[in-house]
PDB file of C-alpha atoms in Angstrom:
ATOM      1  CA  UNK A  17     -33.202  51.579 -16.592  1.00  0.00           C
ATOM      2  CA  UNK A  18     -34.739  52.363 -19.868  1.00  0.00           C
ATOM      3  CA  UNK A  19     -33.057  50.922 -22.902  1.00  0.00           C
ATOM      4  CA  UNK A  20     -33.575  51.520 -26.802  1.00  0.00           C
ATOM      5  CA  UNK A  21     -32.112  49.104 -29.356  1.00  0.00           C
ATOM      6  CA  UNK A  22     -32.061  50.062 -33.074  1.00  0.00           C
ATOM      7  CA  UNK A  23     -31.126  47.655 -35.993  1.00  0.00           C
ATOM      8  CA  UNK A  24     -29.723  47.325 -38.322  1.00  0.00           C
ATOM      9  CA  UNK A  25     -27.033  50.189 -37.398  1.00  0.00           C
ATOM     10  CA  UNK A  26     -26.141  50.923 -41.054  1.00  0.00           C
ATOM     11  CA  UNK A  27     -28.064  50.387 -44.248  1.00  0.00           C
ATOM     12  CA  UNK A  28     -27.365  51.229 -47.574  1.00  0.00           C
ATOM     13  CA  UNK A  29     -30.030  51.285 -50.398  1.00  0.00           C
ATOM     14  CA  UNK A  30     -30.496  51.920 -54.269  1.00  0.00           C
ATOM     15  CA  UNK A  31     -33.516  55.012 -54.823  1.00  0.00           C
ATOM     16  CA  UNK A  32     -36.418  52.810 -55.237  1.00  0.00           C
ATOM     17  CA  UNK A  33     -36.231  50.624 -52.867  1.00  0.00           C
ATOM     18  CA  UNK A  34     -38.216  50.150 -49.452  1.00  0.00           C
ATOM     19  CA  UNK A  35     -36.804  50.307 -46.147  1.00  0.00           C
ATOM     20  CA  UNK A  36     -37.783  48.914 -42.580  1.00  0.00           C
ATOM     21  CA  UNK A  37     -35.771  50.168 -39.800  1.00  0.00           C
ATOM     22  CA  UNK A  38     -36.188  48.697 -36.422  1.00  0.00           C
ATOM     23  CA  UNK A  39     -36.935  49.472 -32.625  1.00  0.00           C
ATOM     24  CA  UNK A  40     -36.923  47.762 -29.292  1.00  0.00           C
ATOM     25  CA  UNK A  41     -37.449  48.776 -25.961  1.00  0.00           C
ATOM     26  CA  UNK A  42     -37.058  47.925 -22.420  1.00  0.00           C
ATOM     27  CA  UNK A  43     -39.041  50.935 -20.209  1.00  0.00           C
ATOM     28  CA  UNK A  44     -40.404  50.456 -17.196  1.00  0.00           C
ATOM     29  CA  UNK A  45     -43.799  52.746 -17.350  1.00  0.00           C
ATOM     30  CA  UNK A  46     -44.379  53.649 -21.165  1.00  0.00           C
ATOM     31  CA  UNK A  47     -45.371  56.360 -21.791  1.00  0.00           C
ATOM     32  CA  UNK A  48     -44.426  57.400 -26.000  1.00  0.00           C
ATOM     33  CA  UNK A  49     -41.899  55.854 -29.276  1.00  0.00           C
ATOM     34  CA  UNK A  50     -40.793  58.727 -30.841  1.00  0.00           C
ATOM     35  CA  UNK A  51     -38.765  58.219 -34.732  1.00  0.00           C
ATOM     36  CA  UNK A  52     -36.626  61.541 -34.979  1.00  0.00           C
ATOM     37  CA  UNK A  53     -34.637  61.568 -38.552  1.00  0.00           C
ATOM     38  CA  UNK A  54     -31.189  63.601 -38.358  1.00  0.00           C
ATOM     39  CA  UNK A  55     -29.529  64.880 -41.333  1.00  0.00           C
ATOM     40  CA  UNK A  56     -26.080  66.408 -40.433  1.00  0.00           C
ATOM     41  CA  UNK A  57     -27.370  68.715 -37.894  1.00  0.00           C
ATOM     42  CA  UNK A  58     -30.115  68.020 -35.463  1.00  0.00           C
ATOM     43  CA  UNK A  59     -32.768  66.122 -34.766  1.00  0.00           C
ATOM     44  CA  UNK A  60     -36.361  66.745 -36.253  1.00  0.00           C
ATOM     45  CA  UNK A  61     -39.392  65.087 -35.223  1.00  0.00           C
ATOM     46  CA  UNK A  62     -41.135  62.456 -37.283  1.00  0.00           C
ATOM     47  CA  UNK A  63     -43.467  60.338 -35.710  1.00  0.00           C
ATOM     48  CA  UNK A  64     -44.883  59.726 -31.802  1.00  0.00           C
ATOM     49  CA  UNK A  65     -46.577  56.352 -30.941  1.00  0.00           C
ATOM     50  CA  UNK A  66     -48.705  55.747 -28.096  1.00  0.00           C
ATOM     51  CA  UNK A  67     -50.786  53.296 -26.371  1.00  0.00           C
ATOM     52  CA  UNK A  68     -53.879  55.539 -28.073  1.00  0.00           C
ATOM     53  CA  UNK A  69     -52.066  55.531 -31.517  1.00  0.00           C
ATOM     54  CA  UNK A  70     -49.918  53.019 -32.575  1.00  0.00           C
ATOM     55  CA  UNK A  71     -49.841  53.260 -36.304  1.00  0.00           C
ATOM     56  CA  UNK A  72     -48.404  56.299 -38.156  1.00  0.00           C
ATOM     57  CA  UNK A  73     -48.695  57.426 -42.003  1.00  0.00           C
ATOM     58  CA  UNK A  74     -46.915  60.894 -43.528  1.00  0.00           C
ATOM     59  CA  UNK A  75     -46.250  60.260 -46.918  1.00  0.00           C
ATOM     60  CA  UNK A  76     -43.940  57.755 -47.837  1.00  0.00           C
ATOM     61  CA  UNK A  77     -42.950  57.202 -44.190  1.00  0.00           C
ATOM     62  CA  UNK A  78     -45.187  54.822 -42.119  1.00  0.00           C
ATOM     63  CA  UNK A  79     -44.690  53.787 -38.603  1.00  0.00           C
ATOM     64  CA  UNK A  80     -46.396  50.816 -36.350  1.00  0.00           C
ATOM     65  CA  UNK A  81     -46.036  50.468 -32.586  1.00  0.00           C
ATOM     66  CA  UNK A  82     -46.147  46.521 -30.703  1.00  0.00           C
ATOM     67  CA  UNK A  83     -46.422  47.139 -26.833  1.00  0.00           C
ATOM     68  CA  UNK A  84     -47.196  42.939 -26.409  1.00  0.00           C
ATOM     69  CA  UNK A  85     -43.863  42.129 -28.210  1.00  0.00           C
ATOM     70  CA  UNK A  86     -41.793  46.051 -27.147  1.00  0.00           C
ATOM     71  CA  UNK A  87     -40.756  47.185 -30.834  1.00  0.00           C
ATOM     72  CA  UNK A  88     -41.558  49.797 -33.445  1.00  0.00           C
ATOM     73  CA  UNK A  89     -40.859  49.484 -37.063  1.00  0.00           C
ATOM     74  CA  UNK A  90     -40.439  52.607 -39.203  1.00  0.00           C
ATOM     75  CA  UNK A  91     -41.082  52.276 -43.446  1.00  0.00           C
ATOM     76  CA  UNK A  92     -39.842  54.248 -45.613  1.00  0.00           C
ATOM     77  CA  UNK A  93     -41.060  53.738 -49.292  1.00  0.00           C
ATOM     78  CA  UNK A  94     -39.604  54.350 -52.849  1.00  0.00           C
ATOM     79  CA  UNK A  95     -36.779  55.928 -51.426  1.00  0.00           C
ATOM     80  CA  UNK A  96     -35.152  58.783 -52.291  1.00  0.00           C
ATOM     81  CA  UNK A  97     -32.225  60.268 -51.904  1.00  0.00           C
ATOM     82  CA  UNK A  98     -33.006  63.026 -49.800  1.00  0.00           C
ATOM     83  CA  UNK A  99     -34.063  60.271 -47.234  1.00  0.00           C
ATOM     84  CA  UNK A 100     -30.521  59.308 -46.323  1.00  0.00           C
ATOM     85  CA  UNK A 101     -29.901  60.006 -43.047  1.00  0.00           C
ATOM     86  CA  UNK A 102     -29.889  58.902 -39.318  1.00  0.00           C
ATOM     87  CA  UNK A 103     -32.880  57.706 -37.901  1.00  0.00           C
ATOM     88  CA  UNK A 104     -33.355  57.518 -33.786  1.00  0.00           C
ATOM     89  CA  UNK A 105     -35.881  55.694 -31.961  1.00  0.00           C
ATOM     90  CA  UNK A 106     -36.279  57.468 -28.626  1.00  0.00           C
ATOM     91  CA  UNK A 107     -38.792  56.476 -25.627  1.00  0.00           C
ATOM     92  CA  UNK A 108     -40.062  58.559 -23.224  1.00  0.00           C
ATOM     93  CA  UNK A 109     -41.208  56.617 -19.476  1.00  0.00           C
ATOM     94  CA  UNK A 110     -44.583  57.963 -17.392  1.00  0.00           C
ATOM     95  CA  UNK A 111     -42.957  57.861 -14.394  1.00  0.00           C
ATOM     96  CA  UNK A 112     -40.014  60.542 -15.325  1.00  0.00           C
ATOM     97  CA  UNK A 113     -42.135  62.763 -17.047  1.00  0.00           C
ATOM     98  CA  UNK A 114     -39.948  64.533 -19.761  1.00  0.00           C
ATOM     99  CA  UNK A 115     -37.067  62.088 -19.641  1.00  0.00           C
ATOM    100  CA  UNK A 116     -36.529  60.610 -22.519  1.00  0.00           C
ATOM    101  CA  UNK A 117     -33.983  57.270 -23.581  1.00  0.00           C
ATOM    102  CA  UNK A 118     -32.599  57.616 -26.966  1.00  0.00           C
ATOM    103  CA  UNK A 119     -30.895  54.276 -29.242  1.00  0.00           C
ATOM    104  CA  UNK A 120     -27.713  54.736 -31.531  1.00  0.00           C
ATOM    105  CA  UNK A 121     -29.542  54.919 -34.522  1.00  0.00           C
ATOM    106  CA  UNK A 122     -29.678  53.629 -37.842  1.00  0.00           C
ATOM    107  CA  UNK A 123     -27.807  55.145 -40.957  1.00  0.00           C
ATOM    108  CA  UNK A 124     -29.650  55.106 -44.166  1.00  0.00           C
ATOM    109  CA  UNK A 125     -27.941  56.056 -47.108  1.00  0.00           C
ATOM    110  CA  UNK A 126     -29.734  55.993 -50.368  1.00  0.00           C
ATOM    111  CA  UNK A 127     -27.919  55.830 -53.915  1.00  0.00           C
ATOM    112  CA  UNK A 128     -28.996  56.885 -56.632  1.00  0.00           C
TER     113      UNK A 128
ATOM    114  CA  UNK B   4     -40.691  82.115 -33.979  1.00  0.00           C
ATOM    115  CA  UNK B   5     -36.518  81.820 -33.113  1.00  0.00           C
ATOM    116  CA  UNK B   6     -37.753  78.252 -31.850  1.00  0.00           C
ATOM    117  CA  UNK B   7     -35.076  76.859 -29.609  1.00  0.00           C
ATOM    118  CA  UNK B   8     -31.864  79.204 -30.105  1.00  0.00           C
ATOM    119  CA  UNK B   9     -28.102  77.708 -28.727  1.00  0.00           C
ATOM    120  CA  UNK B  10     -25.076  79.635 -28.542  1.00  0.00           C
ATOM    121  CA  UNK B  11     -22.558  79.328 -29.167  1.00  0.00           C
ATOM    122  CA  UNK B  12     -22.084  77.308 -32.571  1.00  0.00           C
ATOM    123  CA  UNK B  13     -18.674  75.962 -32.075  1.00  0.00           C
ATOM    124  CA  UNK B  14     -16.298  76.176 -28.903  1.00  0.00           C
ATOM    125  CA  UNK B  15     -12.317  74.985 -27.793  1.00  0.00           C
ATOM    126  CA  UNK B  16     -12.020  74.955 -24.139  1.00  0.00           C
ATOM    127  CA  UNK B  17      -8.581  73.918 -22.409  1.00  0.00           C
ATOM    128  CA  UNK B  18      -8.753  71.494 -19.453  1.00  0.00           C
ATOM    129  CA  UNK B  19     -10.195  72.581 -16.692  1.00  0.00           C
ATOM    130  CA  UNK B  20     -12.123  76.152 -17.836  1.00  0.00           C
ATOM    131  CA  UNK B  21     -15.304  76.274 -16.967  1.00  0.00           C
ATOM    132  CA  UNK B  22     -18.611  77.518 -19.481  1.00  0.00           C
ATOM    133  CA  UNK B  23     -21.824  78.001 -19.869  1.00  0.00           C
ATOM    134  CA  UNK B  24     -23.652  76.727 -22.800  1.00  0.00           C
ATOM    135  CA  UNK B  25     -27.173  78.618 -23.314  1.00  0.00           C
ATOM    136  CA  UNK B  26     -30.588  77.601 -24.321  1.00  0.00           C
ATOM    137  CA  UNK B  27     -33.165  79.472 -24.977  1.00  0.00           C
ATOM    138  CA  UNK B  28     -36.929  78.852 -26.227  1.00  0.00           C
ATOM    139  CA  UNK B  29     -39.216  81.071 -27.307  1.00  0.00           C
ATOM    140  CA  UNK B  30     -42.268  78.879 -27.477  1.00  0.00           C
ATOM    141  CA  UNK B  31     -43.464  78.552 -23.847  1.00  0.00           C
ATOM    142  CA  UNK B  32     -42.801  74.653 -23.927  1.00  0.00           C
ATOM    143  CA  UNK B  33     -42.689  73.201 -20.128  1.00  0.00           C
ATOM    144  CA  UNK B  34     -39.849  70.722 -20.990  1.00  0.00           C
ATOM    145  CA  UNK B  35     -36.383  71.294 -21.394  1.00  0.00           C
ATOM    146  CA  UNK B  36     -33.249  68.514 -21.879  1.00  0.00           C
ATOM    147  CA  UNK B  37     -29.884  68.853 -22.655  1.00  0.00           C
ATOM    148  CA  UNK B  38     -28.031  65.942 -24.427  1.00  0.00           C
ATOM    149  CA  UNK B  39     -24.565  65.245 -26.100  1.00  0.00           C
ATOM    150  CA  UNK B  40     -23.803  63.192 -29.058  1.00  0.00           C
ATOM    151  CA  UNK B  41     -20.568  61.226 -29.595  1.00  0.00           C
ATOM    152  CA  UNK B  42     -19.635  59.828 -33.191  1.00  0.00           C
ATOM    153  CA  UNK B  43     -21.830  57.144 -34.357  1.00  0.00           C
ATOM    154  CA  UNK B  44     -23.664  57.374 -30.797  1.00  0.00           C
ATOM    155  CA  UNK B  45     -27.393  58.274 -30.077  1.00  0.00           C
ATOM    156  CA  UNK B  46     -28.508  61.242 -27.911  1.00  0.00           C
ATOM    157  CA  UNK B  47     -27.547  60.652 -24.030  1.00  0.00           C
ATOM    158  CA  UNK B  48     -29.239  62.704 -21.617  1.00  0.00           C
ATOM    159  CA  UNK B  49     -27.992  65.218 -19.570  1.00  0.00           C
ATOM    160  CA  UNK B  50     -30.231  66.970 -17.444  1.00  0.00           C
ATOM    161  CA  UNK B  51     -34.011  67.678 -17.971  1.00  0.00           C
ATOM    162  CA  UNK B  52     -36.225  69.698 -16.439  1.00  0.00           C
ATOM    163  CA  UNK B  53     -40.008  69.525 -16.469  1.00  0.00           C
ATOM    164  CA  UNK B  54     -40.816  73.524 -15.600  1.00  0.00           C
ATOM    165  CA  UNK B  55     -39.130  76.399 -14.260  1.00  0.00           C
ATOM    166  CA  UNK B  56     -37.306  75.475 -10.565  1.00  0.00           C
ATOM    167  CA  UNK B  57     -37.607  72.061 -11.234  1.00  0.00           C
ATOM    168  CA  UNK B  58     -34.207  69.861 -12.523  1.00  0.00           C
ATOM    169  CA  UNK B  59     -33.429  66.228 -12.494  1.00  0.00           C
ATOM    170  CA  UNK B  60     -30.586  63.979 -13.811  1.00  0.00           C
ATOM    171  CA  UNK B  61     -30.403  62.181 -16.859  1.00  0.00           C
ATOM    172  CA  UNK B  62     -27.861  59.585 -18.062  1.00  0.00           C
ATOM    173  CA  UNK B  63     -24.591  60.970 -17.796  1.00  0.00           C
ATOM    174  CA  UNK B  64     -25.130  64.170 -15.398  1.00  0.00           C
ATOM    175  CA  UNK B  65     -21.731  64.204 -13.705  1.00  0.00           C
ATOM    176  CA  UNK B  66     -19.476  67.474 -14.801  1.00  0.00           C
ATOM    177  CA  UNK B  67     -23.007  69.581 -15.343  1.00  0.00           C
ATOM    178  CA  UNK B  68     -24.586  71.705 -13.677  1.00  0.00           C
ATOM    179  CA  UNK B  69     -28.028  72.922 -14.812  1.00  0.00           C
ATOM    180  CA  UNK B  70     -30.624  75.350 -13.698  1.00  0.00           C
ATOM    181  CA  UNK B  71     -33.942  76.419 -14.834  1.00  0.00           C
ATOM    182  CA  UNK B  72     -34.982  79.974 -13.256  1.00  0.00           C
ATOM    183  CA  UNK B  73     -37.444  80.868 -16.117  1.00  0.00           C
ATOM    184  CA  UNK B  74     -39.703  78.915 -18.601  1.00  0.00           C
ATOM    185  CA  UNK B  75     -37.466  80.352 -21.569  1.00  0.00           C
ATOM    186  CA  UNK B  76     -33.811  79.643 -20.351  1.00  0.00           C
ATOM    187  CA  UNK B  77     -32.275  76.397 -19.330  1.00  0.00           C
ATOM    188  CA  UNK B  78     -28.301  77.141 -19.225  1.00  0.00           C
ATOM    189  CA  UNK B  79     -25.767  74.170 -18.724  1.00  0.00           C
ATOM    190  CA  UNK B  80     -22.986  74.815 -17.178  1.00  0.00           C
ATOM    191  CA  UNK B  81     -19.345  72.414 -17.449  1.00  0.00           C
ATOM    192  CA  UNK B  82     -17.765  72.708 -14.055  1.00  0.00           C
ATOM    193  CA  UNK B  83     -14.127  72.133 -15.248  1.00  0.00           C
ATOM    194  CA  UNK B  84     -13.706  70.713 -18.719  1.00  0.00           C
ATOM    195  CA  UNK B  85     -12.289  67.579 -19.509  1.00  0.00           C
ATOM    196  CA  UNK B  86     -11.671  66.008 -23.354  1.00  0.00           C
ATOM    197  CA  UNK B  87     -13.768  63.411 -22.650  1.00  0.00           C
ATOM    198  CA  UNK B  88     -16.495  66.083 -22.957  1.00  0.00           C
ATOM    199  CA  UNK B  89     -15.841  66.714 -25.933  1.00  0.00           C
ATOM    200  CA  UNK B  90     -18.882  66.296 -28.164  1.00  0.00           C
ATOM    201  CA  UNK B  91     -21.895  67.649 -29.846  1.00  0.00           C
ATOM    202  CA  UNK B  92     -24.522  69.170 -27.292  1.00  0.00           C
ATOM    203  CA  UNK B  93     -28.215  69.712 -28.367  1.00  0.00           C
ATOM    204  CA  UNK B  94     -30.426  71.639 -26.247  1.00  0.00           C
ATOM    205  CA  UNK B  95     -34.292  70.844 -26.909  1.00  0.00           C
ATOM    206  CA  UNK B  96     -37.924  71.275 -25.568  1.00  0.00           C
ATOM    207  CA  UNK B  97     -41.510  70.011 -25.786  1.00  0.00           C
ATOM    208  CA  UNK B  98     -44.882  71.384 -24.331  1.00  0.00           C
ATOM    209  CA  UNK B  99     -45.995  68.780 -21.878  1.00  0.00           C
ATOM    210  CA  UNK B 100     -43.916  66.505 -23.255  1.00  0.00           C
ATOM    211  CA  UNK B 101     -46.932  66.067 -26.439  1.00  0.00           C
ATOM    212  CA  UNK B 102     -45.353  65.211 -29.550  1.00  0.00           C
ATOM    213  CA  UNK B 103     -41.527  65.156 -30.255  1.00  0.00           C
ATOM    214  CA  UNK B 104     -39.194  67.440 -29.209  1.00  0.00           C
ATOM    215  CA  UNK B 105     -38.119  70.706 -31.039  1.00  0.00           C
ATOM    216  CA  UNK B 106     -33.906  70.670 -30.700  1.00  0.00           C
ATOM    217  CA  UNK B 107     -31.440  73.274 -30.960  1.00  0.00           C
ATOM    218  CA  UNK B 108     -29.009  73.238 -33.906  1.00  0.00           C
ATOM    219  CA  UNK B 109     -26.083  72.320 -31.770  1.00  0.00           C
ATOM    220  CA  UNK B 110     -23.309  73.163 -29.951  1.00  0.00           C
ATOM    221  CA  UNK B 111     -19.591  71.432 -30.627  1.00  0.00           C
ATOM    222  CA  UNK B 112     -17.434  71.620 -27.957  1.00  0.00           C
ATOM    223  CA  UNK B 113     -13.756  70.216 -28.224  1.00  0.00           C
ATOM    224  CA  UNK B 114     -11.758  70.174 -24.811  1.00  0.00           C
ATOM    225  CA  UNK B 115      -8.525  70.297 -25.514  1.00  0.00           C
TER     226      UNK B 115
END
């Protein structure tokens, strides 16, 4: 069974400041690490990591995939406060196409 | 584009009703899921389907029923409620599973 672990599960920051949020994973075909970022209501889409592409940069945000050692990482710099929010790591396995194993998340609340 | 439209918003079921939660997606993606989200808890899947006709279970299935009979529409139905489905469902979808998915803004359901 796949398996996501996020840590830490809370974090709490001054505006300014850089965060690294972190992913393992357990899946047994992989496939895709996805970083969603949910603020109140749902889910939107920030990043997806494959074997093909395993770093990515939008802005202050920056994400880097490890398939030897099974983890993603997910920076966010000089943080604001409009980054608070959860973040979910979510993998999705070849051999269920379209099934995809979320973690618990992390909470990231910034202060000004 | 609507993107991917849930109804309704907000419900209160008694034990042992039945409903159907919609989903619909107006931009031809192949891939449709269905998961819930308890407090401080990640996404847990559902069901998924990878194409109209075609279902499979996710994580927690039992209580659902699903069904896909067009590419647009991908209905979940709860058989007869029970409080311990109470939660926040998000419908969502992805073309070819490329990318991250697109998610509804929600449905809260409290069983009562």
């Amino acid at each position: 069974e796949d398996k996501v672990v996020q840590s830490p599960l809370s974090l709490v920051v001054h505006e300014g400041d850089t965060v690294t949020l972190n992913c393992s994973y357990e899946v047994t075909n992989f496939r895709s690490l996805l970083w969603y970022k949910q603020e109140k209501k749902a889910p939107t889409f920030l990043f997806m990591l494959t074997s093909s592409g395993i770093e990515k940069k939008s802005g202050r945000l920056s994400s880097i995939l490890d398939k030897k050692e099974l983890f993603s990482i997910l920076n966010i710099t000089a943080t604001q406060t409009g980054d608070s929010a959860v973040y979910l790591c979510a993998v999705e396995d070849n051999t269920n196409a379209g099934k995809s194993t979320f973690g618990d998340g992390t909470t990231l609340t910034v202060k000004p | 584009n609507a993107g991917v439209t849930q109804t309704p918003k907000f419900q209160v079921l008694k034990t042992g009703q039945s409903m159907t939660l919609q989903c619909a997606q107006d931009m031809n993606h192949e891939y449709m899921s269905w998961y819930r989200q308890d407090p401080g808890m990640g996404l847990r899947l559902i069901h998924y389907s990878v194409g109209a006709g075609i279902t499979d279970q996710g994580e927690v299935p039992n209580g659902y029923n699903v069904s896909r009979s067009t590419t647009e529409d991908f209905p979940l139905r709860l058989l007869s409620a029970a409080p311990s489905q109470t939660s926040v469902y998000f419908c969502a979808s992805s073309y070819l599973g490329q990318g991250g998915y697109t998610f509804g803004s929600g449905t809260r359901l409290t069983v009562v």
